[in-house]
Coordinates of C-alpha atoms and ligand atoms in Angstrom, one line a residue:
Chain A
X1 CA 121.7 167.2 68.0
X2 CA 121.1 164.0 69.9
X3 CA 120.0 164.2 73.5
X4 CA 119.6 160.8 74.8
X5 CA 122.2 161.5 78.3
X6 CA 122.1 163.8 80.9
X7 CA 124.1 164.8 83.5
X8 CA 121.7 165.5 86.8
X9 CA 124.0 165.6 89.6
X10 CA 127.5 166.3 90.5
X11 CA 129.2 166.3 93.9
X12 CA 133.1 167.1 94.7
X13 CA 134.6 167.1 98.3
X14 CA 138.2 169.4 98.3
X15 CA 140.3 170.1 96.4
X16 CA 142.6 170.7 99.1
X17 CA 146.8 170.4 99.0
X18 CA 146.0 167.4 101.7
X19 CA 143.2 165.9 103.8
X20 CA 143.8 164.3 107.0
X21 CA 140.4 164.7 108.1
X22 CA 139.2 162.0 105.9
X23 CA 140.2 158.2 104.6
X24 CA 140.1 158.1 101.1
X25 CA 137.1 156.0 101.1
X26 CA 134.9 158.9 103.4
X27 CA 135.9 161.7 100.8
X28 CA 134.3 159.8 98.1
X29 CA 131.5 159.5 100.4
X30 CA 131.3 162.8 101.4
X31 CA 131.2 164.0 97.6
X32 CA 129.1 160.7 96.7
X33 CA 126.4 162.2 99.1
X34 CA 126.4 165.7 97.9
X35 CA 126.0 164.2 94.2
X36 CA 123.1 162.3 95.2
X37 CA 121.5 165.0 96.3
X38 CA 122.2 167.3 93.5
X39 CA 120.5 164.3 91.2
X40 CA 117.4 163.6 93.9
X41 CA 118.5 160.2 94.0
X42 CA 119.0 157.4 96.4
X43 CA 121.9 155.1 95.2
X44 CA 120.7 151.9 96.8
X45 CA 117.4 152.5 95.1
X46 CA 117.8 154.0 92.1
X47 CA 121.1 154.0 91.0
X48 CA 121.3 151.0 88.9
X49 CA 124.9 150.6 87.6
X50 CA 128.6 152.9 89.1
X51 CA 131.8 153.1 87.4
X52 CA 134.7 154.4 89.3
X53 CA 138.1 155.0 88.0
X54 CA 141.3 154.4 89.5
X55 CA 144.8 153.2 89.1
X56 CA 146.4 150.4 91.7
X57 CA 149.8 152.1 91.7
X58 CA 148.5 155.4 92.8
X59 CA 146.1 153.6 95.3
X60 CA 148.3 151.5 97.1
X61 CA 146.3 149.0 96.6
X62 CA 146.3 146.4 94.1
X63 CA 142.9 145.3 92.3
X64 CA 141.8 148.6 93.8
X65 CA 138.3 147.6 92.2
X66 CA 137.5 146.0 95.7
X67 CA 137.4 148.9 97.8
X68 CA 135.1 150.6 95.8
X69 CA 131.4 150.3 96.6
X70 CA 130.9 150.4 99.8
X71 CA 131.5 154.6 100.1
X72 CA 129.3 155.2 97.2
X73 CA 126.1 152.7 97.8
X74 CA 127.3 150.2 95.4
X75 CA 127.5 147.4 97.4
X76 CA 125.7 144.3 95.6
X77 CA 125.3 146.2 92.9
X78 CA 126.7 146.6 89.2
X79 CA 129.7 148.6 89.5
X80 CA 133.5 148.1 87.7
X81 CA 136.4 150.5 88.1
X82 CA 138.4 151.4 84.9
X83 CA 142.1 152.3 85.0
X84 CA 141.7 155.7 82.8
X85 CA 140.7 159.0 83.4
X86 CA 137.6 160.3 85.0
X87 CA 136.2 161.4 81.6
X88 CA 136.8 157.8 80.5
X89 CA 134.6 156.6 83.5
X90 CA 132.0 159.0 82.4
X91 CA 132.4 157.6 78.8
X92 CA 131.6 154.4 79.7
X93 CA 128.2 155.2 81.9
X94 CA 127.1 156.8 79.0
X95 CA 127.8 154.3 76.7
X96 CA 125.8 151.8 79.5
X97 CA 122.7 154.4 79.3
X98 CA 122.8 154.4 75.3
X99 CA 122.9 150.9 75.2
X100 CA 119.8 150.5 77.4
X101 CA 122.0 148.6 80.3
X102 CA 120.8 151.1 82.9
X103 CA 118.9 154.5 82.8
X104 CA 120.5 155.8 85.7
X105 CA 124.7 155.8 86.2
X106 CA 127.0 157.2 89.1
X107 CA 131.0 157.6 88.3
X108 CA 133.2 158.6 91.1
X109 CA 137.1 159.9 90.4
X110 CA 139.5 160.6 93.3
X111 CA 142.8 161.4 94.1
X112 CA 144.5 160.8 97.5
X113 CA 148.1 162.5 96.2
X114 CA 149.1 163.5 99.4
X115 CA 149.3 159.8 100.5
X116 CA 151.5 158.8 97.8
X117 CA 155.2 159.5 99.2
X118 CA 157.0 158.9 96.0
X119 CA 154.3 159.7 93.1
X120 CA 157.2 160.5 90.3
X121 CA 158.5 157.2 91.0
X122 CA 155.1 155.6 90.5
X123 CA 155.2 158.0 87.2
X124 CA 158.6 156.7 86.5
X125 CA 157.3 153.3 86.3
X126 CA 155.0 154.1 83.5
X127 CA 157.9 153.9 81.1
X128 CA 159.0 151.4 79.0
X129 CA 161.0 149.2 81.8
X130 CA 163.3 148.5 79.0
X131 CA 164.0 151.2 76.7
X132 CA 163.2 154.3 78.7
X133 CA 163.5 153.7 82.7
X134 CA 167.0 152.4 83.0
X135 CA 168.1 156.4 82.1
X136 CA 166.7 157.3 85.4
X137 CA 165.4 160.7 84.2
X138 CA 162.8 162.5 86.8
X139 CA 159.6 162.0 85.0
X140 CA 159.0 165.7 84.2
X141 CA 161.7 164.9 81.8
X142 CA 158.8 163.9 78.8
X143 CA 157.0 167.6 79.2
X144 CA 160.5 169.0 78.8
X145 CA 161.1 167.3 75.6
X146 CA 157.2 167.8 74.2
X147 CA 157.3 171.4 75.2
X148 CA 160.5 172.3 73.7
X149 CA 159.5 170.8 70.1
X150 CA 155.5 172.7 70.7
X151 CA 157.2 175.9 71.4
X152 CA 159.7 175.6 67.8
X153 CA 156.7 174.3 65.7
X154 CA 154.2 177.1 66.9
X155 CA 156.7 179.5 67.5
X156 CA 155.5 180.1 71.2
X157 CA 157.5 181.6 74.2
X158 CA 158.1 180.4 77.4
X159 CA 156.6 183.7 78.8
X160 CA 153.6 182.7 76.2
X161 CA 153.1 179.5 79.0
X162 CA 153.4 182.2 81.6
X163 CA 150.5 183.8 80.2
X164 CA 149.0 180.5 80.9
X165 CA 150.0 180.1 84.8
X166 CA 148.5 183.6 85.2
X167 CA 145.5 182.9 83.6
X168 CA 144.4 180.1 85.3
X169 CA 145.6 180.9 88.7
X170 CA 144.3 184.4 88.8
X171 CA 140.7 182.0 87.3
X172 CA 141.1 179.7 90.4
X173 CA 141.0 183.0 92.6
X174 CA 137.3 182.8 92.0
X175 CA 136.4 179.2 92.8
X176 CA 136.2 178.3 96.1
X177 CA 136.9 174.8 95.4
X178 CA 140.6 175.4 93.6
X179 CA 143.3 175.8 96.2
X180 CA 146.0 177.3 93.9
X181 CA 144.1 180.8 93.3
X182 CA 147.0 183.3 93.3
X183 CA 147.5 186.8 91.5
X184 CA 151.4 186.4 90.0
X185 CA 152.6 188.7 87.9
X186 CA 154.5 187.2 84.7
X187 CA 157.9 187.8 86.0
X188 CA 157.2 186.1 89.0
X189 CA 155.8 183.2 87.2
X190 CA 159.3 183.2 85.3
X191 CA 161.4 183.7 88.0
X192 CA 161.4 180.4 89.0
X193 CA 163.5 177.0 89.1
X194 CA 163.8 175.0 85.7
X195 CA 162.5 171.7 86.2
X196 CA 163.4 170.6 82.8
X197 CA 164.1 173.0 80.4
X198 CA 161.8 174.9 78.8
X199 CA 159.4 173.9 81.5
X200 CA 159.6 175.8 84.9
X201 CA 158.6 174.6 88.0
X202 CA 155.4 177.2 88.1
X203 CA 154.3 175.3 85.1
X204 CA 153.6 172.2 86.4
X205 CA 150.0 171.8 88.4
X206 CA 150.8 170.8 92.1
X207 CA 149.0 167.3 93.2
X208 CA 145.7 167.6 94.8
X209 CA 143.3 165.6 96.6
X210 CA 139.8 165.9 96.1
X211 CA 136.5 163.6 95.1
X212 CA 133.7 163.9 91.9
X213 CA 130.7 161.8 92.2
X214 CA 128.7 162.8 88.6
X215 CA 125.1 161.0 88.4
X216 CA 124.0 160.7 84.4
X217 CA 120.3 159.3 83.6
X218 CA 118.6 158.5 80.0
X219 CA 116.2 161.3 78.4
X220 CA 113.2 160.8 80.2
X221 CA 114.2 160.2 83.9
X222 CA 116.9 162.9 84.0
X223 CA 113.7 165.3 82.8
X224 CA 112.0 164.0 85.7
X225 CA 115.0 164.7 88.2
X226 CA 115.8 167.8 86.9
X227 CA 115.0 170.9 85.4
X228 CA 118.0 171.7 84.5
X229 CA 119.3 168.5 82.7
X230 CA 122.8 169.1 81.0
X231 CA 123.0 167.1 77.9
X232 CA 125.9 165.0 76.8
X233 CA 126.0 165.9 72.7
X234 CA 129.2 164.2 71.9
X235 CA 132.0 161.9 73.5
X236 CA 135.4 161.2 72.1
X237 CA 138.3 159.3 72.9
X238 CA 141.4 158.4 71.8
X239 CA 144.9 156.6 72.6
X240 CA 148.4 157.2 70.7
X241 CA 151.1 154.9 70.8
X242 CA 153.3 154.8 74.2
X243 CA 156.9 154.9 72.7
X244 CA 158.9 158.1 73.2
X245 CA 160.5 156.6 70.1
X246 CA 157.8 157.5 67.4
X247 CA 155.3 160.0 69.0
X248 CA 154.9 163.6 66.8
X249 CA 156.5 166.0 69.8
X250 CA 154.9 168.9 68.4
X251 CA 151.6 168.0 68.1
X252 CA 148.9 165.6 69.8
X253 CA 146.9 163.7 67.3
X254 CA 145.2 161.2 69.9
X255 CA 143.7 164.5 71.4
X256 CA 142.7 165.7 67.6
X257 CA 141.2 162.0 66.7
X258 CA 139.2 162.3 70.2
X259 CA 137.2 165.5 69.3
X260 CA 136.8 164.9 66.2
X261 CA 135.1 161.8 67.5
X262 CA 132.8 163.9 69.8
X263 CA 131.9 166.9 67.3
X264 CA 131.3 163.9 64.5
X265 CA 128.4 162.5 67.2
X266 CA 127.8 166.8 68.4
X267 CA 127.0 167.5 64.3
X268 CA 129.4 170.6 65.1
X269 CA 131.4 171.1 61.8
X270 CA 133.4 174.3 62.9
X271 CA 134.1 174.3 66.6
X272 CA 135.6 177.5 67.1
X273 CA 132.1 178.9 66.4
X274 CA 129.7 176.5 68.6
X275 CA 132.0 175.7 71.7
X276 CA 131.5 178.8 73.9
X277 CA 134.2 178.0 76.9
X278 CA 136.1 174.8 77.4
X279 CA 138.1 173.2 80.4
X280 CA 141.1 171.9 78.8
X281 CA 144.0 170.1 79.9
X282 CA 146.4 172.2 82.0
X283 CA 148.9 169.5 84.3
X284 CA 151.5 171.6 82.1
X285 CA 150.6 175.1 81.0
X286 CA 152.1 174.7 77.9
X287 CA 149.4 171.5 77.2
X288 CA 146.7 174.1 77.5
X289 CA 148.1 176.0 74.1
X290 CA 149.0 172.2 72.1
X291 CA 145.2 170.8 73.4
X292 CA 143.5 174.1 72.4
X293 CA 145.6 173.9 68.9
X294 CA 144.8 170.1 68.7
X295 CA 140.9 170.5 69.9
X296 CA 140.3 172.7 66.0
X297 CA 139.7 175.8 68.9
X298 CA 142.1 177.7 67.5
X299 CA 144.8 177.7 65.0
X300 CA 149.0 177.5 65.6
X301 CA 149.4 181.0 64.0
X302 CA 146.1 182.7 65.5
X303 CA 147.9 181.0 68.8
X304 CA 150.8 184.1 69.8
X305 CA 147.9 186.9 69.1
X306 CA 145.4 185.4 70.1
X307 CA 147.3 184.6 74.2
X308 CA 148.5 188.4 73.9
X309 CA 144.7 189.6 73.1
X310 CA 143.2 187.9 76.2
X311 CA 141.0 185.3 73.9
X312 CA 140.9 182.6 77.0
X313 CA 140.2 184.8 79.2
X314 CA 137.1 184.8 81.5
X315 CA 136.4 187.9 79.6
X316 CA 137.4 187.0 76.4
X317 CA 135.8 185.7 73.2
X318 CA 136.5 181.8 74.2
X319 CA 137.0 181.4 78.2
X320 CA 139.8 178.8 78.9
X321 CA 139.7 176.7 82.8
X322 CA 137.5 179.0 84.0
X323 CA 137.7 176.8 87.2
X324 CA 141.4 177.4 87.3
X325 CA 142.4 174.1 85.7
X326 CA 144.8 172.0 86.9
X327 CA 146.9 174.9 87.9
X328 CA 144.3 176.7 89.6
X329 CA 142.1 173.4 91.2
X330 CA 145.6 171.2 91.4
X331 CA 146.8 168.1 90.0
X332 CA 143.9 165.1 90.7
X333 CA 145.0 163.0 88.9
X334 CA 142.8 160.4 87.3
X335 CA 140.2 163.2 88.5
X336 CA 141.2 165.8 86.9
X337 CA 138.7 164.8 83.9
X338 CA 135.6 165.3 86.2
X339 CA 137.3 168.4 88.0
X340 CA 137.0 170.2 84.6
X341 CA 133.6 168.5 83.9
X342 CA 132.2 169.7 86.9
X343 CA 133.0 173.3 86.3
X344 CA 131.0 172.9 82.9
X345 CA 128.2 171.6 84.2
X346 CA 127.9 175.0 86.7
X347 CA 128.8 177.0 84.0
X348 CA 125.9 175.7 82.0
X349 CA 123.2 175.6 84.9
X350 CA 124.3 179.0 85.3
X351 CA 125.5 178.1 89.0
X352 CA 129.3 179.1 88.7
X353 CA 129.2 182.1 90.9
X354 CA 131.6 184.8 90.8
X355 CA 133.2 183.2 87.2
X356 CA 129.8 182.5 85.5
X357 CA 129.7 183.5 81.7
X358 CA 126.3 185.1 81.1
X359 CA 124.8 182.2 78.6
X360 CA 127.0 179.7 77.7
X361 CA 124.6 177.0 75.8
X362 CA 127.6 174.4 74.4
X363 CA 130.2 173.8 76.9
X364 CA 133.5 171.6 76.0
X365 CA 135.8 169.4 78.7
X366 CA 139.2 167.3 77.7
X367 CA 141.7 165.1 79.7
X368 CA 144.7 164.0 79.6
X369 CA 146.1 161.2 81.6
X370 CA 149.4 163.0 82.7
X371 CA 152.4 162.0 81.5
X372 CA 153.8 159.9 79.9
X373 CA 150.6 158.6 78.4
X374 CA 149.0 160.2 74.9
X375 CA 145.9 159.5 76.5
X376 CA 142.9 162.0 75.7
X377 CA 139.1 162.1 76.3
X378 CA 137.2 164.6 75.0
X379 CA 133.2 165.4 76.1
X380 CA 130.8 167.7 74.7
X381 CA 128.0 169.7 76.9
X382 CA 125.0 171.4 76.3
X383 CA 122.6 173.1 78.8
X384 CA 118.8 172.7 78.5
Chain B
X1 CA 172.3 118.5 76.2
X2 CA 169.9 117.5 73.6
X3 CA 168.1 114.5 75.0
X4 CA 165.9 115.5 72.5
X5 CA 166.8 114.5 69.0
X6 CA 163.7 115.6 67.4
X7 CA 163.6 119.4 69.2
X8 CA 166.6 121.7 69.3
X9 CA 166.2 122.6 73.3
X10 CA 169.5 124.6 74.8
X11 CA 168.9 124.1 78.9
X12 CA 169.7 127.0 80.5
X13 CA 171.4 127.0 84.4
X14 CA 171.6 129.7 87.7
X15 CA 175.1 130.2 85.9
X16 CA 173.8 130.9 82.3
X17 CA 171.8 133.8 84.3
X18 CA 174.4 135.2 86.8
X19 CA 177.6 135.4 83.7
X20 CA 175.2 137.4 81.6
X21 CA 174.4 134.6 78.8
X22 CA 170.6 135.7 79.4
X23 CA 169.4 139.2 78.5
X24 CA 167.1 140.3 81.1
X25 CA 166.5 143.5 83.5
X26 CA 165.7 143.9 86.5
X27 CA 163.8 146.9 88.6
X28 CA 162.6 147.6 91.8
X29 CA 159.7 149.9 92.2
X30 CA 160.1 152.6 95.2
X31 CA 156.1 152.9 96.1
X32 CA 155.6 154.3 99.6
X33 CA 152.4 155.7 101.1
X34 CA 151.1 157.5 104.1
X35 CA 147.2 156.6 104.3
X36 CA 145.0 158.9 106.3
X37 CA 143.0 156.6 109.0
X38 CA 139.9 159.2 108.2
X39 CA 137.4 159.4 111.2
X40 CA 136.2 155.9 111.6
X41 CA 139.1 154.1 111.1
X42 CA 141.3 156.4 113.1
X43 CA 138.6 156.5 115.8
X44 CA 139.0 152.9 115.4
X45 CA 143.3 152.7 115.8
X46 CA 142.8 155.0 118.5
X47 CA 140.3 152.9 120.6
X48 CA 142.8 150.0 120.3
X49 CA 145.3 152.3 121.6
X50 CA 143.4 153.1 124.7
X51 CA 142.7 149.3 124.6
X52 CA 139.0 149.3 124.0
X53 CA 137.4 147.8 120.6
X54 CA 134.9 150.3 118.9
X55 CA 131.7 150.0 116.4
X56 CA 129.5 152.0 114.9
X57 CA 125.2 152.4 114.7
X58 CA 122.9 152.4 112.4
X59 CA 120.3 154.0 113.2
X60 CA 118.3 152.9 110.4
X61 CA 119.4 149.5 109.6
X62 CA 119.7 149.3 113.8
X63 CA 122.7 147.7 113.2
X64 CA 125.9 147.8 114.6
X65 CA 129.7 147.3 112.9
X66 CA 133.0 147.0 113.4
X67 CA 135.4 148.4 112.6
X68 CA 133.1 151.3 112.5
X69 CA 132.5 153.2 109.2
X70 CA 130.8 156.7 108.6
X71 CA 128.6 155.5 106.3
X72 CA 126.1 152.4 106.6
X73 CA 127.0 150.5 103.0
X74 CA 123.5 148.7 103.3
X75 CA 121.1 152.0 103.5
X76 CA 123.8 154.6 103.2
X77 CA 122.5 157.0 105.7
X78 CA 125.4 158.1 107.6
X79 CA 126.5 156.7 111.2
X80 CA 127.1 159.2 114.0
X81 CA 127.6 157.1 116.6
X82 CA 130.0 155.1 117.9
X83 CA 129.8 152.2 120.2
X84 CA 132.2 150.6 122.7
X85 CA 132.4 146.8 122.4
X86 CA 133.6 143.8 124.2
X87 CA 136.7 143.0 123.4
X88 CA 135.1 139.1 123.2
X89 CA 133.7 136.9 120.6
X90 CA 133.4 134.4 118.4
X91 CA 135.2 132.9 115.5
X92 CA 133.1 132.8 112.1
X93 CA 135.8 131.5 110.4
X94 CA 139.5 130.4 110.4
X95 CA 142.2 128.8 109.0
X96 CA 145.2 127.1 109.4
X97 CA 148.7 128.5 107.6
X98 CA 151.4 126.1 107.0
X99 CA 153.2 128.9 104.4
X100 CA 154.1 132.2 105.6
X101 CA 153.5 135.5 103.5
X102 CA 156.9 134.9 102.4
X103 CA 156.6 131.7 101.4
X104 CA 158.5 129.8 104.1
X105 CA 157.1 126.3 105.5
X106 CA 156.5 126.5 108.9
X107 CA 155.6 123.5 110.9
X108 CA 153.5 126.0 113.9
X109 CA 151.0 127.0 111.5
X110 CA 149.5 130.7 112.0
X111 CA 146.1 131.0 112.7
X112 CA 144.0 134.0 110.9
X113 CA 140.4 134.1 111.7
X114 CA 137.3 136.4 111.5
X115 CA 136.2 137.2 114.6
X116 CA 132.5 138.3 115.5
X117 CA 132.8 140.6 118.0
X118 CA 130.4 140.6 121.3
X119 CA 128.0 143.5 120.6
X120 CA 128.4 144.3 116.9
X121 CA 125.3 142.8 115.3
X122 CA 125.3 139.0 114.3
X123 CA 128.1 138.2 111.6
X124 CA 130.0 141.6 112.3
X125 CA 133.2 141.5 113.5
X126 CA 137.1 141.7 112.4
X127 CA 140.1 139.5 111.0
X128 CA 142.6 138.6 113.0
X129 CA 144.6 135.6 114.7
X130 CA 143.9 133.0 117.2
X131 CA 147.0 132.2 119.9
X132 CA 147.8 130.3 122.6
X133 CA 146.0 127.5 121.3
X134 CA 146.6 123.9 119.5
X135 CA 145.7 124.0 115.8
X136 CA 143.5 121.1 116.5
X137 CA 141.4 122.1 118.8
X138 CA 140.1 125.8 116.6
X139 CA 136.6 125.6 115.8
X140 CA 134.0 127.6 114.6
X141 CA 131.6 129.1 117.0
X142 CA 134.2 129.0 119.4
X143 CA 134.5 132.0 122.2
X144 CA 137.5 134.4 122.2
X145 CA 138.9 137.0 123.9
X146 CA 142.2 139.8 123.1
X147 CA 145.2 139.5 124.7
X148 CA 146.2 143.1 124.3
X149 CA 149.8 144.1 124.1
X150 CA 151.1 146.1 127.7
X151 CA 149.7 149.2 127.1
X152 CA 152.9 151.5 126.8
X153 CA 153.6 149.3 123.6
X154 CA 150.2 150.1 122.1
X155 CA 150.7 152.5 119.5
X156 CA 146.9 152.2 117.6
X157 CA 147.5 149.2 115.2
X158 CA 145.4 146.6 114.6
X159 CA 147.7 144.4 116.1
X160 CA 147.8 146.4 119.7
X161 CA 145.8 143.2 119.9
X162 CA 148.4 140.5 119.9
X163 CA 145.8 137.8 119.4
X164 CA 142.8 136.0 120.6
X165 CA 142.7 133.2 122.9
X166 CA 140.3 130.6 124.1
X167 CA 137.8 131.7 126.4
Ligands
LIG401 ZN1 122.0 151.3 107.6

């Protein structure tokens, strides 16, 4: 297995339900810093190319690229923002370090949701203006219809995505960084508002804000940096087509093409044997199940057992958001990528605390771009 | 219609759009936002409140900006203190708007400029508008000062400065 890339630093500020206390531009600064130091680095020195990712609707801002640099030590520098997730962003300083561009990269994903007053009408405009929009449906609308076709094809129970909520929340209970830690029991998790049916309203991940600044470096500087280097063995990615017309409801093939991109470059033939915990996407808790299905982690009939046996469970035989996901950490958006990436990395340096796994060599991390893309990314960790 | 007679070309009028003879839709997008100020900026909105103009140090670069920031972006070593400036300059630059945002011709044109503000280090300073003034007679290098709006109006804006004027 190739290791050319390393991760050697990774920085976060939040994740907290809102954040008066800072612009948007000083909590990227304040987890900028923290990365920085995690890597040994000096940005204006020796950080020689930054990628940050963002989208201008959810900014506020059109060509949002502009107000990048400045809160991350960019400025005169090489640096381009990406409209994708922060996975994608990470994608693409790797790519820059494999092609010999730079040997050291900085990518930065944020999310200032508590700014936006009217986020599902920004999601609303992500629809076909044409086709799709003119019904006026509240956005959630698009989980609704993919988890009612998921649950016939796999035969899968609302109360099955319950076992998902409690999961994940009851995970976030031991990270200090997830806000949404909470102890429900199942009935309380289903005693709760449709928001479009099948999905309940304690399905859905509440919107976060929060910062990720990760620093990656070639082979031989990250050994010099670091002894703890976490090696990037595979990266995948994938879009699907946007129409709500054609997609396959019951299953996500952009997230299946994306891993099999990343084991392909990992040389891991049977996944469900090498990965040893994974950070899925969660912004729905039935997306956990259809990414874990489509990732080749686990098959659609293993699926029922396998949720009522504990499998994903910290303590079970493939731990599942340890961090708390997107349910437990919250909603961040185009950060939600580098949330879940983050939480590898600790696992795999062995610095995750209370929720560390006792060895985990081969971590893997996927994201999703929210609804109503088919938008995946898929990365593939190892630890020294 | 066809002046043409080589190409088939069907004109189309206001009308042709207005009775429906042209498929098209139309959408309005319902974006609204609430940005936190943060620390510098807000220290900044708040200054202009009170009715003073604020910068911040360097303590590295020895440099000081406004509108302060937390961070320096040339060494990026954080900056912990802030300064109270003159609310007098200079303009670096300016210009001279004939077209409003909105696209409407105006005859009195508006007057942004960049202002270098008395205190901040050399080529540090803000945007904002010159008044009370002939277009003609605006130049660069020339001195300024706010005219502040009565304080009970100020509500910490950047325009609680309604504009500066010759010195
Ligand atoms: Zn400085």
């Amino acid at each position: 297995m190739e290791r050319e890339v390393a991760i050697v630093g990774v920085g976060w500020e939040g994740f907290q339900p809102t954040t008066p206390h800072y612009s948007y531009k000083e909590l990227i600064y304040q987890a900028a810093q923290k990365a920085y130091h995690n890597a040994n680095v000096d940005p204006r020195k020796d950080i020689q190319s930054f990628v940050t990712v963002a989208e201008d609707f959810i900014e506020g801002t059109s060509i949002f690229d502009e107000y990048t640099p400045d809160q991350l030590g960019a400025v005169l520098k090489p640096m381009h923002t990406i409209t994708g997730d922060g996975l994608h962003g990470l994608i693409t300083a790797y790519l820059m370090i494999r092609s010999g561009i730079c040997k050291i990269a900085a990518v930065e994903a944020h999310s200032k949701a508590s700014n936006i007053k009217t986020l599902s009408q920004i999601t609303h405009y992500a629809l076909d203006p044409m086709l799709n929009r003119p019904f006026e449906f509240h956005p959630d609308f698009i989980a609704g219809l993919e988890m009612a076709r998921f649950l016939h094809e796999a035969h899968i129970t609302p109360e099955d995505c319950a076992l998902v909520v409690q999961k994940n929340r009851r995970n976030a209970l031991e990270n200090p960084s997830a806000p949404y830690g909470f102890d429900y029991r199942l009935e309380e998790i289903q005693d709760c508002q449709p928001v479009a049916y099948p999905l309940l309203e304690s399905h859905i991940a509440q919107p976060a804000d929060g910062a990720i600044v990760v620093v990656l470096a070639s082979r031989e500087i990250a050994e010099s940096l670091t002894v703890e280097p976490i090696w990037i063995l595979g990266v995948g990615w994938c879009n699907d087509m946007y129409n709500l017309e054609y997609r396959d409801w019951g299953h996500l093939p952009y997230v299946t093409k994306a891993a099999q991109m990343a084991y392909h470059q990992a040389q891991i033939q049977t996944p469900s044997k090498k990965i040893d915990f994974a950070e899925v996407d969660d912004l729905y808790a039935y997306r956990e199940l259809m990414s874990l299905v489509a990732l080749g982690l686990i098959s659609k009939h293993e699926l029922p057992d396998a949720l009522k046996m504990g499998k994903f469970h910290s303590t079970g035989q493939l731990p599942i958001n340890l961090s708390g996901g997107s349910l437990g950490m919250g909603n961040l958006l185009e950060a939600n990528g580098l949330a879940k990436l983050v939480e590898a990395v600790l696992q795999l340096r062995g610095q995750a605390g209370k929720r560390q796994l006792s060895f985990p060599h081969i971590g893997l991390v996927q994201s999703w771009r929210g609804i109503p893309t088919s938008s995946a990314a898929v990365v593939i960790l190892a630890s020294s | 219609m066809n002046s043409n007679p080589y190409v088939p070309v069907v004109s189309l009028t206001e009308d042709d759009f207005s009775n429906g003879k042209v498929l098209f839709r139309h959408d309005k997008l319902d974006a609204r936002y609430a940005w936190d100020t943060g620390i510098a900026i807000g220290a900044f909105l708040g200054g202009l409140k009170g009715g003073v103009i604020l910068g911040s140090y360097c303590a590295t670069c020895r440099k000081i900006v406004t509108p302060p920031r937390i961070v320096c972006e040339w060494c990026f070593r954080p900056m912990r203190r802030l300064v109270q400036l003159a609310d007098t300059g200079r303009v670096n630059t300016f210009s001279l708007c004939y077209v409003t945002w909105d696209v409407k011709r105006i005859s009195e044109p508006e007057i942004p400029a960049v202002i270098e503000i008395d205190g901040a280090s050399p080529g540090h300073g803000f945007l904002h508008k010159i008044g009370e003034i002939s277009p003609t007679e605006v130049h660069i290098g020339m001195r300024v000062q706010a005219v502040w709006k009565p304080a009970a109006e100020r509500c910490g804006s950047i325009t609680d400065i309604l504009y500066f004027r010759k010195l």
